[in-house]
Coordinates of C-alpha atoms and ligand atoms in Angstrom, one line a residue:
X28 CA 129.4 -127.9 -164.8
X29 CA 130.1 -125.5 -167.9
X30 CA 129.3 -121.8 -168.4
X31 CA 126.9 -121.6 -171.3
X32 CA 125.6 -117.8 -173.0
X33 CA 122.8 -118.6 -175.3
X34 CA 122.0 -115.6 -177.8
X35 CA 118.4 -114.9 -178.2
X36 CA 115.8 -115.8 -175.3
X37 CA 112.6 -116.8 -177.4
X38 CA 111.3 -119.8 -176.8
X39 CA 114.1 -122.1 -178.0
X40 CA 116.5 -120.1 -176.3
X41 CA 114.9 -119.9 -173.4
X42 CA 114.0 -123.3 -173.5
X43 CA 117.7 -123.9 -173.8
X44 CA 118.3 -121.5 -170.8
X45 CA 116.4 -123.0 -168.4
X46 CA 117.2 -126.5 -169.4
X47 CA 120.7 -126.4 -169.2
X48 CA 120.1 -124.0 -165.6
X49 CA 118.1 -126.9 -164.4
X50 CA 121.0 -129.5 -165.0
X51 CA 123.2 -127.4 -162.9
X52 CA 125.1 -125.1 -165.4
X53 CA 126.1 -121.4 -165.1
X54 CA 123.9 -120.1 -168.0
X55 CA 123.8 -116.2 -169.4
X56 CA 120.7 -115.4 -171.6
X57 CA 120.9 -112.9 -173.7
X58 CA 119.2 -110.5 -176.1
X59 CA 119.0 -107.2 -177.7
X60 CA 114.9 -107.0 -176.3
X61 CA 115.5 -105.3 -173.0
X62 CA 112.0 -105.5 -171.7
X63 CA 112.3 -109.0 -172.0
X64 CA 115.8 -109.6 -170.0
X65 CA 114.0 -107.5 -167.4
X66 CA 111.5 -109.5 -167.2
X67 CA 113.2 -112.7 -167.3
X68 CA 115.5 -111.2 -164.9
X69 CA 112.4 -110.8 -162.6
X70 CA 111.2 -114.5 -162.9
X71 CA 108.5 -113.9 -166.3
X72 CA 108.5 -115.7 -168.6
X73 CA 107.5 -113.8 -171.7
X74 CA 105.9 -117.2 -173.6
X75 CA 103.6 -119.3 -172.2
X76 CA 104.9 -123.0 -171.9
X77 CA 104.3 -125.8 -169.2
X78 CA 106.6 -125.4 -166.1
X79 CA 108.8 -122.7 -167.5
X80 CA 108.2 -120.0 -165.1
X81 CA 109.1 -122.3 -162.1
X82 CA 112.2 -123.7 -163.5
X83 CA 112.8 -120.1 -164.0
X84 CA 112.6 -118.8 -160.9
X85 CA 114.0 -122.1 -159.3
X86 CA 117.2 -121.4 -161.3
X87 CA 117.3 -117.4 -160.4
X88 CA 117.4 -117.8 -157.0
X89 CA 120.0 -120.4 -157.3
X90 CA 122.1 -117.9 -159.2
X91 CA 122.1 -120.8 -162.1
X92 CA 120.7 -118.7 -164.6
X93 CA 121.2 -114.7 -165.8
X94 CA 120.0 -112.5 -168.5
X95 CA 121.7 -109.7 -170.6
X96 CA 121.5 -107.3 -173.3
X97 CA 125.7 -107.1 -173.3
X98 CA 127.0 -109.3 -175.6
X99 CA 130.4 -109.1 -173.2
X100 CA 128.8 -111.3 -171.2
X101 CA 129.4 -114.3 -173.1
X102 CA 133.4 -113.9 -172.5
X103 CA 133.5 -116.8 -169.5
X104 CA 131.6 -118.8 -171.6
X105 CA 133.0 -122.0 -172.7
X106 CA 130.0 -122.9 -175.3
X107 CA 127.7 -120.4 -176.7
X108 CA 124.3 -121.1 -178.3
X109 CA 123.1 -119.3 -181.2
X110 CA 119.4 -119.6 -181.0
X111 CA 118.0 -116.7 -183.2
X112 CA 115.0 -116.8 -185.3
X113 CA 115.4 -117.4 -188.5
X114 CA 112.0 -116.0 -190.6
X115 CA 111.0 -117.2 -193.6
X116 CA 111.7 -114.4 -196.9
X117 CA 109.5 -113.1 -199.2
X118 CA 110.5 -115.7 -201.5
X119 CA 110.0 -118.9 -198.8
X120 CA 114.1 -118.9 -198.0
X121 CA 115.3 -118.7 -194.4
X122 CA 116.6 -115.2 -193.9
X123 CA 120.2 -115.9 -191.8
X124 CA 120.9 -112.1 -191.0
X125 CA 120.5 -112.6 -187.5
X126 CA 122.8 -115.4 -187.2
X127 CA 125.5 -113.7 -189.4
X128 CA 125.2 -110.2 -187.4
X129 CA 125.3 -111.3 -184.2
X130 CA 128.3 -114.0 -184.9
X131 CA 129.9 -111.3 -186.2
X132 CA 129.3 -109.3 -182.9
X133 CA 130.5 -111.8 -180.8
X134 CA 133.8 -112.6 -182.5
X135 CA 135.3 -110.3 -180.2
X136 CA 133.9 -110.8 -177.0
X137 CA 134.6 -115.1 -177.3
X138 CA 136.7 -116.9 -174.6
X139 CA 140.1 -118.7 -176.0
X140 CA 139.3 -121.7 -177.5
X141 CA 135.0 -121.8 -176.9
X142 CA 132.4 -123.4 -179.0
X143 CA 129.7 -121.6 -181.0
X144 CA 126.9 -124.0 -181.0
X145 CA 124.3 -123.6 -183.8
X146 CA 121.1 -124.3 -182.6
X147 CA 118.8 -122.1 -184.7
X148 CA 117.1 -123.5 -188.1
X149 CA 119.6 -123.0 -190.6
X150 CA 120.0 -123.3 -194.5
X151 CA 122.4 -126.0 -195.4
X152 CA 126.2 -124.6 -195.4
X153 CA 125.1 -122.0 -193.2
X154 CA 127.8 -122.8 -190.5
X155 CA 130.6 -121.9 -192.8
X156 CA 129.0 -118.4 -192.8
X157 CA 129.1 -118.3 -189.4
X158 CA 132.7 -119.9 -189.4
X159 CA 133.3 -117.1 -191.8
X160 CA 131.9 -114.4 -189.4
X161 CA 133.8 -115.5 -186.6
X162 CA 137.0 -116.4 -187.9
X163 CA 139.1 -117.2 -185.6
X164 CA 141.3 -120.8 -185.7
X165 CA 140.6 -121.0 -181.9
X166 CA 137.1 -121.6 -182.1
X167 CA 134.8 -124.6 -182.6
X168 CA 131.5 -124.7 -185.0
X169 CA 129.0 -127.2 -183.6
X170 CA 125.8 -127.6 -185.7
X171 CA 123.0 -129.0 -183.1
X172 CA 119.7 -128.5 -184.3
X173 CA 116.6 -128.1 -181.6
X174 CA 113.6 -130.7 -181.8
X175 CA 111.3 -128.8 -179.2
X176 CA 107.9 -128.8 -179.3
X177 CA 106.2 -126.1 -178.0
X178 CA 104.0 -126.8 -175.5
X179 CA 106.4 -129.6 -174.1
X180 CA 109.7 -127.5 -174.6
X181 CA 111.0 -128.6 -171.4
X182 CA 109.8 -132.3 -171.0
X183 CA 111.2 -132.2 -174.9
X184 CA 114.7 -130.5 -173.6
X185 CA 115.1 -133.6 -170.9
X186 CA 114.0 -136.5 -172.4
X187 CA 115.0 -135.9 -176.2
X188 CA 114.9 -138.4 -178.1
X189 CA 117.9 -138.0 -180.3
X190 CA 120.9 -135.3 -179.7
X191 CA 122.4 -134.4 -182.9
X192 CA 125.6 -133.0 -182.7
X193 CA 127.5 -131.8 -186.4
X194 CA 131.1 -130.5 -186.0
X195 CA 134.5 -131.4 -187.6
X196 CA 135.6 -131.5 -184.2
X197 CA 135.1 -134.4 -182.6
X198 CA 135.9 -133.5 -179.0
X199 CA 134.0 -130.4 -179.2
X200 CA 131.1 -132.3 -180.2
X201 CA 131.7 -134.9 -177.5
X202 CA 131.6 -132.2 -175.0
X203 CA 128.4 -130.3 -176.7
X204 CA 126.4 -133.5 -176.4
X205 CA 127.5 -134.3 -172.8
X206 CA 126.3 -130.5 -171.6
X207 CA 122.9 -132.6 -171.9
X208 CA 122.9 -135.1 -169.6
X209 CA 120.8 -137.6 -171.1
X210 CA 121.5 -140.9 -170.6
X211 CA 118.5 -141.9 -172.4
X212 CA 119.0 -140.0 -175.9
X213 CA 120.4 -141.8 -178.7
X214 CA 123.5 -139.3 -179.8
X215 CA 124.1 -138.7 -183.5
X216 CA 127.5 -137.4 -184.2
X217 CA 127.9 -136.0 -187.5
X218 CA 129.1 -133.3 -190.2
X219 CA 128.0 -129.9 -190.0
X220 CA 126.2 -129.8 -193.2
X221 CA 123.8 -133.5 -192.5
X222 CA 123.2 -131.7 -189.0
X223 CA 121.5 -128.8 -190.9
X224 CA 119.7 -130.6 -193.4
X225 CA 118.4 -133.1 -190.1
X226 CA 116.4 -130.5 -189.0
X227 CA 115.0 -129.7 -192.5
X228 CA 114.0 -133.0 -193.1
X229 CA 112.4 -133.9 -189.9
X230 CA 110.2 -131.2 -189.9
X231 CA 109.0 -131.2 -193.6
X232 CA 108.7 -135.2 -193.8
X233 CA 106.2 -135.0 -190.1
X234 CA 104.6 -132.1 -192.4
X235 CA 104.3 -134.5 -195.5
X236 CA 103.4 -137.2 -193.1
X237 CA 100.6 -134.9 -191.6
X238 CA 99.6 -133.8 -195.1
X239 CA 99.2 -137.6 -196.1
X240 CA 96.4 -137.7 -193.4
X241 CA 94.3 -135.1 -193.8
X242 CA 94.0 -136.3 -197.5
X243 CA 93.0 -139.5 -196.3
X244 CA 90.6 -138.3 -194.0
X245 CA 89.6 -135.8 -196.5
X246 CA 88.9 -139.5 -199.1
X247 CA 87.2 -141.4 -196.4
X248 CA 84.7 -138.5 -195.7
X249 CA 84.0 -139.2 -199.6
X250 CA 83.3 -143.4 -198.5
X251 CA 81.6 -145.0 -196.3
X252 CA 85.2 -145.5 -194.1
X253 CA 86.6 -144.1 -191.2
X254 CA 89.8 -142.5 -191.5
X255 CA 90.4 -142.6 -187.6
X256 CA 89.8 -146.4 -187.9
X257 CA 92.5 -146.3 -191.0
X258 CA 95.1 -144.2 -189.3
X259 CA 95.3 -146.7 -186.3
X260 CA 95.6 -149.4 -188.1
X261 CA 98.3 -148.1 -190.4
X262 CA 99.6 -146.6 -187.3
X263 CA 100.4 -149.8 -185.8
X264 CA 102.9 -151.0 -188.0
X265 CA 105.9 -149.7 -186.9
X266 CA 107.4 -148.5 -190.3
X267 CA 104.7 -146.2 -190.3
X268 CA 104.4 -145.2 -186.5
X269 CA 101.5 -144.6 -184.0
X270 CA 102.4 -140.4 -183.8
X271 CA 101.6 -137.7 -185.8
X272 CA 98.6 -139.6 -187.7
X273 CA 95.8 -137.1 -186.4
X274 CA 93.8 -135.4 -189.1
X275 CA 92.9 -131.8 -187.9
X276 CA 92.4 -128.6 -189.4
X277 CA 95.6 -128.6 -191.1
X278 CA 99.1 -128.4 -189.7
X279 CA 100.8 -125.0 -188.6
X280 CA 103.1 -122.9 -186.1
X281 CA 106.4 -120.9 -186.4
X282 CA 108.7 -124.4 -187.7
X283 CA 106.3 -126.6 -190.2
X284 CA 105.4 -123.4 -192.6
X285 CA 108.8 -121.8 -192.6
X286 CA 111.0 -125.2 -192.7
X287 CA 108.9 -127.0 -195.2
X288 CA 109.6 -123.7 -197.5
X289 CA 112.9 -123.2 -196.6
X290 CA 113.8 -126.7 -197.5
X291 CA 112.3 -126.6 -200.9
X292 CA 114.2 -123.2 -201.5
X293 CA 117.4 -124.6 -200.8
X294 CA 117.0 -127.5 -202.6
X295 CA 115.3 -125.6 -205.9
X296 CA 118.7 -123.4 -205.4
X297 CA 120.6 -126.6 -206.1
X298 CA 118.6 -127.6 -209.0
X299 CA 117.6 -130.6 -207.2
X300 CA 113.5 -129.9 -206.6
X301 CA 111.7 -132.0 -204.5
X302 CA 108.1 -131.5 -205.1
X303 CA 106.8 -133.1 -202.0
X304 CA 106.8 -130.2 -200.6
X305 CA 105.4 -128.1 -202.7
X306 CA 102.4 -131.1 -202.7
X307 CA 102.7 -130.9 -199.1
X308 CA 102.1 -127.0 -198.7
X309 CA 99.6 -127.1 -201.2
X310 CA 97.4 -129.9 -199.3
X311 CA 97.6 -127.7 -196.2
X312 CA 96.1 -125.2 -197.6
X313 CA 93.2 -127.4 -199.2
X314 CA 93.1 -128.5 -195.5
X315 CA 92.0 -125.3 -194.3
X316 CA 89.7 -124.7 -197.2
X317 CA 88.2 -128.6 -196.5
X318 CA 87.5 -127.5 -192.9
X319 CA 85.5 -124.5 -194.7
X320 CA 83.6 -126.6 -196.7
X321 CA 82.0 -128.2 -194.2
X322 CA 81.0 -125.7 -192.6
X323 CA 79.1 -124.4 -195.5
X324 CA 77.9 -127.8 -196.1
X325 CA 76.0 -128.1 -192.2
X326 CA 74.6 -124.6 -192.8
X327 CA 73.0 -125.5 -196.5
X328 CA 75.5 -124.3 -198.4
X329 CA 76.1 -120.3 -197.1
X330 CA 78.2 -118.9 -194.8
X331 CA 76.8 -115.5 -195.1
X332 CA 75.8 -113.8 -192.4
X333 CA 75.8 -117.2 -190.3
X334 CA 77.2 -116.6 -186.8
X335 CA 80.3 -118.8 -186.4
X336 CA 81.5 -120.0 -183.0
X337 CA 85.1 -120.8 -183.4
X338 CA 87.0 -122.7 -180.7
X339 CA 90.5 -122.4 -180.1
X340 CA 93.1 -120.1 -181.9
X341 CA 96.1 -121.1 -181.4
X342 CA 98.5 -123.2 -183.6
X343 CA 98.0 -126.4 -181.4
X344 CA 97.1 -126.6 -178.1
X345 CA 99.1 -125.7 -174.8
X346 CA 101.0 -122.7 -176.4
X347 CA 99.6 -119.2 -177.3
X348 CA 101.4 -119.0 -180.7
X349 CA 99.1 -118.3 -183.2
X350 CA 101.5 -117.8 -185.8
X351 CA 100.6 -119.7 -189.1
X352 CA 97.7 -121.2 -187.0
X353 CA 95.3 -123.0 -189.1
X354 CA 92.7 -122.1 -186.9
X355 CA 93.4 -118.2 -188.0
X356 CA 93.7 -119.0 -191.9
X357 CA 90.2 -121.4 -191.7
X358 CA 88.6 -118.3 -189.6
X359 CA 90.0 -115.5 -192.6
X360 CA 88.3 -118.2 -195.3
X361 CA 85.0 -117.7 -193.1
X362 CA 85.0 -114.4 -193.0
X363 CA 85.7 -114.2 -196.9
X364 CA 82.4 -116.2 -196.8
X365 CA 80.6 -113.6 -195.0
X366 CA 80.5 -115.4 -191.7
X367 CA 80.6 -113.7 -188.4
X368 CA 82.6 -114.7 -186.2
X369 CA 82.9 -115.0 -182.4
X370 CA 86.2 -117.1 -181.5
X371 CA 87.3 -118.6 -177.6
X372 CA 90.3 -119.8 -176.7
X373 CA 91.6 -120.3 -173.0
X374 CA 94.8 -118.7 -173.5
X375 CA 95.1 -116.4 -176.7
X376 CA 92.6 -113.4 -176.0
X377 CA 93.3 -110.9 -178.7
X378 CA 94.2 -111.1 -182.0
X379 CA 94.7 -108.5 -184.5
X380 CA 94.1 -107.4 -187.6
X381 CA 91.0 -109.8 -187.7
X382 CA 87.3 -108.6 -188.0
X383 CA 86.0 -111.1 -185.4
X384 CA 84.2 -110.6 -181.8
X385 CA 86.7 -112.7 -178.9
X386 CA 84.6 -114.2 -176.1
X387 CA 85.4 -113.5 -172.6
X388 CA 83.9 -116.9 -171.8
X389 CA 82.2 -119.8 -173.8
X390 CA 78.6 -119.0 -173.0
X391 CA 79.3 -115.2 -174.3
X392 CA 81.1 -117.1 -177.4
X393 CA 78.2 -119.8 -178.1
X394 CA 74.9 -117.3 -177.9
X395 CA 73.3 -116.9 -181.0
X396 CA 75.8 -119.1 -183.1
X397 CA 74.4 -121.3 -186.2
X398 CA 77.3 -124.0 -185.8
X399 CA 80.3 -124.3 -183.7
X400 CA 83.7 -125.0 -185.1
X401 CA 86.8 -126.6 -182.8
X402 CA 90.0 -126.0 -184.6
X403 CA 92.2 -126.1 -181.3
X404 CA 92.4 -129.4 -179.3
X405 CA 92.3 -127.9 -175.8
X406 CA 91.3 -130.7 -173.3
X407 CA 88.8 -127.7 -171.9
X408 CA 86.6 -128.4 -174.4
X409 CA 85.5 -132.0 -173.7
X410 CA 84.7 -130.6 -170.4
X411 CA 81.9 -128.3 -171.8
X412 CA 78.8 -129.8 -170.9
X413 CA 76.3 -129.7 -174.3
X414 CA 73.0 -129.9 -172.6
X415 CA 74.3 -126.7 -170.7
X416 CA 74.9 -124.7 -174.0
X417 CA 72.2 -126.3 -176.0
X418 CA 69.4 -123.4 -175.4
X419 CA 72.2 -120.5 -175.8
X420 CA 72.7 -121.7 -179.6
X421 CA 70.4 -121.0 -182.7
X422 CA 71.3 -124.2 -184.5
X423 CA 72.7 -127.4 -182.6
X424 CA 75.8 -128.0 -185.4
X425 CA 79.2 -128.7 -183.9
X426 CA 82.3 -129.6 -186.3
X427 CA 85.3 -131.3 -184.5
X428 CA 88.1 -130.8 -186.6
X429 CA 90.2 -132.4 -184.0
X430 CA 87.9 -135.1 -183.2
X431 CA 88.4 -134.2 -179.7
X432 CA 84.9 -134.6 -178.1
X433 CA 82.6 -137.2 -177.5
X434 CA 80.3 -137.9 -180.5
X435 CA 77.2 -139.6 -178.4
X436 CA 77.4 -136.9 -176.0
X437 CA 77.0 -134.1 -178.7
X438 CA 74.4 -136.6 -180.4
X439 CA 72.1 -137.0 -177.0
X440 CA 72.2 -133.1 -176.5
X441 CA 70.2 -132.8 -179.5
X442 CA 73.3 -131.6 -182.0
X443 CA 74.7 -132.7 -185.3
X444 CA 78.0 -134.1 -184.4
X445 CA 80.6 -133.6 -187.7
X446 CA 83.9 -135.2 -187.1
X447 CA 87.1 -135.1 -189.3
X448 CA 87.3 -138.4 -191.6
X449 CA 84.1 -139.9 -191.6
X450 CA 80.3 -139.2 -192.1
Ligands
UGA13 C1 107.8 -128.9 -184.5 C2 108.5 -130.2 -184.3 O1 107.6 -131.2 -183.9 C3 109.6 -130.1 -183.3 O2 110.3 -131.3 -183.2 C4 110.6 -129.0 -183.8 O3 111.6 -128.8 -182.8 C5 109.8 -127.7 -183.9 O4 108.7 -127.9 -184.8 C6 110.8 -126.6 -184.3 O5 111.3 -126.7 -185.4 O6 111.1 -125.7 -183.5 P1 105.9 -127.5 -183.1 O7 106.0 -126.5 -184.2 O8 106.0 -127.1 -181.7 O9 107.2 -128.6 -183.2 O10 104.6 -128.3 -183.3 P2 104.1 -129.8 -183.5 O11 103.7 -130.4 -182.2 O12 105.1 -130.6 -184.3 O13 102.8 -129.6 -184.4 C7 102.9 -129.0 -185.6 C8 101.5 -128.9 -186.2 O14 101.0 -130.2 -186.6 C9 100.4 -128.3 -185.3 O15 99.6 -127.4 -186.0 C10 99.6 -129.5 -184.8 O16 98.3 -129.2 -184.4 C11 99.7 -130.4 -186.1 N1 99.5 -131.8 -185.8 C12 100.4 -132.5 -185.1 C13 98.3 -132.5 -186.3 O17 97.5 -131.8 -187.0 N2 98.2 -133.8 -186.1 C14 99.1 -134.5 -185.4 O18 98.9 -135.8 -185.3 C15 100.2 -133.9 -184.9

């Protein structure tokens, strides 16, 4: 078993934390947030995900697992993880400060011969920074990029599906990958600099992938096809892939936005452009505005002063992040429409900076609305029974941008049933 610091406990870090607890190392969590170390030193866990506050606790009480705001701490360590944000800057670039500050910090404080593991986002080259920062000959750079999903961080931190591991060390990065324990996980050893841009281009070719379908449901809606019908059968060759091929409201969260942008920064930098994603931001957006429209189309053509139910807030479902959510940037187009808004989610129950009304429950959210709008794929919502909500509504109109519910059910309760990618 090794002892492992991870810097930064948000919800890669923690993720990482916990994980690596689980599989029986000595981990040390820490960050400069201290209400959050004495939280997590309590057993909270300060984001919601699936099964993290009872690995949490599991691994407290075992001792496996400790939190910090002293960056001392990390001096047993034989490996420590960088895993601080990396937010996207004014001009769409990854802004590295974090990384480079706290490397610096921790210089010092590293055991003889230890491994800085990079597992934050980074910009290509970014490890010789950090190299730089550190410098000292004794110590290892390993670039090994996270592939978490939030939501499934955990199932995602067990059963990866690739490990990639970037170092010009290659018994360093033998031991990095084996700290896992996944038997299962293909392993990808590599150079610092293709472990960087690995991250980079996953992201921002799922985000071009999930661009690609929206405008082909967006192009079916305009035929007599069904997109749904289109996707699965494209989705069956395996070039192509079965995942990732639902149309929705448009695709967001804290990675997809900032990666996407910070890849076509890096690359413009270097003179080498790749307009794909500039398409593929600029179809997001269109998305969102497409989800819009057809609202505006059910309600003949105005939004204003039409009462909007919204469903769902956050980014996706099973997380509370609404950062970059789609359902937030379709619900500002609304309002710019003049529509009121009353918005339900199970888990996110304020939001601010947003002139909308957020239901306690769905019957509060429903009352009184001229069309209903799913933008989160919650399974809760194919539990809601229409015929119960059917006489709390002014106009039956429900539009499932996830096409998540049942389309005869909606149909036989009296409402007009609009799906994403067909008519
Ligand atoms: C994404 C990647 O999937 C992870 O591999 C990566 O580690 C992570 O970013 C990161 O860089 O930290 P995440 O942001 O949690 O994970 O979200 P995804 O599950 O990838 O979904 C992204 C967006 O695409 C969401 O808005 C989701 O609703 C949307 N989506 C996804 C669709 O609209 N349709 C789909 O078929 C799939």
């Amino acid at each position: 078993m090794a002892k492992i610091a991870i810097i930064g406990t948000g919800y890669v870090g923690l993720a990482s934390a916990v994980g690596f607890a689980h599989l029986g190392h000595d981990v040390v969590g820490i960050d400069i947030d201290k209400e959050k170390i004495t939280k997590l030193s309590r057993g909270k866990s300060p984001i919601y995900e699936k099964d993290m506050e009872v690995f949490l606790k599991k691994s407290l009480k075992k001792k496996k697992i400790q939190f910090s705001t002293d960056y001392s701490k990390v001096g047993s360590s034989k490996f420590v993880f960088l895993c601080l944000p990396t937010p996207q800057l004014e001009d769409g670039a990854a802004d590295i400060s974090f990384i480079l500050e706290s490397s610096k910090m921790l210089s010092r404080h590293l055991k003889q011969s230890s491994t800085i593991v990079i597992k934050s986002t980074v910009p290509v080259n970014t490890w010789k920074l950090v190299k730089e920062k550190i410098d000292r000959d004794d110590v290892a750079i390993v670039s090994n990029p996270e592939f978490l999903r939030e939501g499934t961080a955990l199932q995602d931190f067990f059963k990866p599906d690739r490990i990639v591991v970037g170092s010009t060390d290659e018994v360093k990065a033998k031991e990095v990958s084996s700290l896992y324990k996944a038997k299962k996980a293909k392993i990808v050893f590599t150079d610092n600099t293709s472990a960087e841009i690995i991250k980079y281009a996953s992201n921002s070719f799922l985000a071009i992938k999930l661009s690609f379908v929206n405008e082909i449901a967006a192009y079916a809606e305009s035929t007599d096809a069904n997109a749904l019908e289109v996707l699965n059968a494209m989705g069956l060759d395996k070039r192509i892939g079965k995942d990732f091929l639902k149309p929705g409201p448009g695709w967001g969260g804290m990675c997809f936005p900032k990666d996407v942008s910070a890849l076509k920064e890096s690359a413009r930098e270097k003179n080498v452009p790749i307009p794909l994603l500039d398409a593929a931001l600029e179809s997001n957006l269109k998305t969102h505005a497409r989800i819009v429209e057809k609202c505006k189309k059910a309600l003949g053509g105005s939004l204003k002063d039409k009462k909007i139910s919204v469903w769902g807030l956050s980014f996706k479902a099973n997380t509370d992040d609404i950062r970059f959510s789609p359902a937030i940037s379709v619900i500002e187009r609304l309002i710019l429409e003049g529509a009121q808004i009353s918005s339900f989610d199970p888990i996110v129950k304020s939001v601010e900076n947003l002139s909308m009304k957020v239901s306690a429950d769905i019957e509060q959210n429903v009352t009184g609305a001229d069309a209903i709008v799913l933008l989160t794929e919650w399974q809760e919502f194919k539990e809601i029974d229409p015929k119960e909500i059917s006489d709390l509504v002014t106009q039956k109109i429900i539009i499932d941008s996830r096409n998540l519910l049942n389309k005869n059910k909606w149909e036989k309760a009296g409402f007009t049933f609009i799906g994403n990618g067909y008519n």
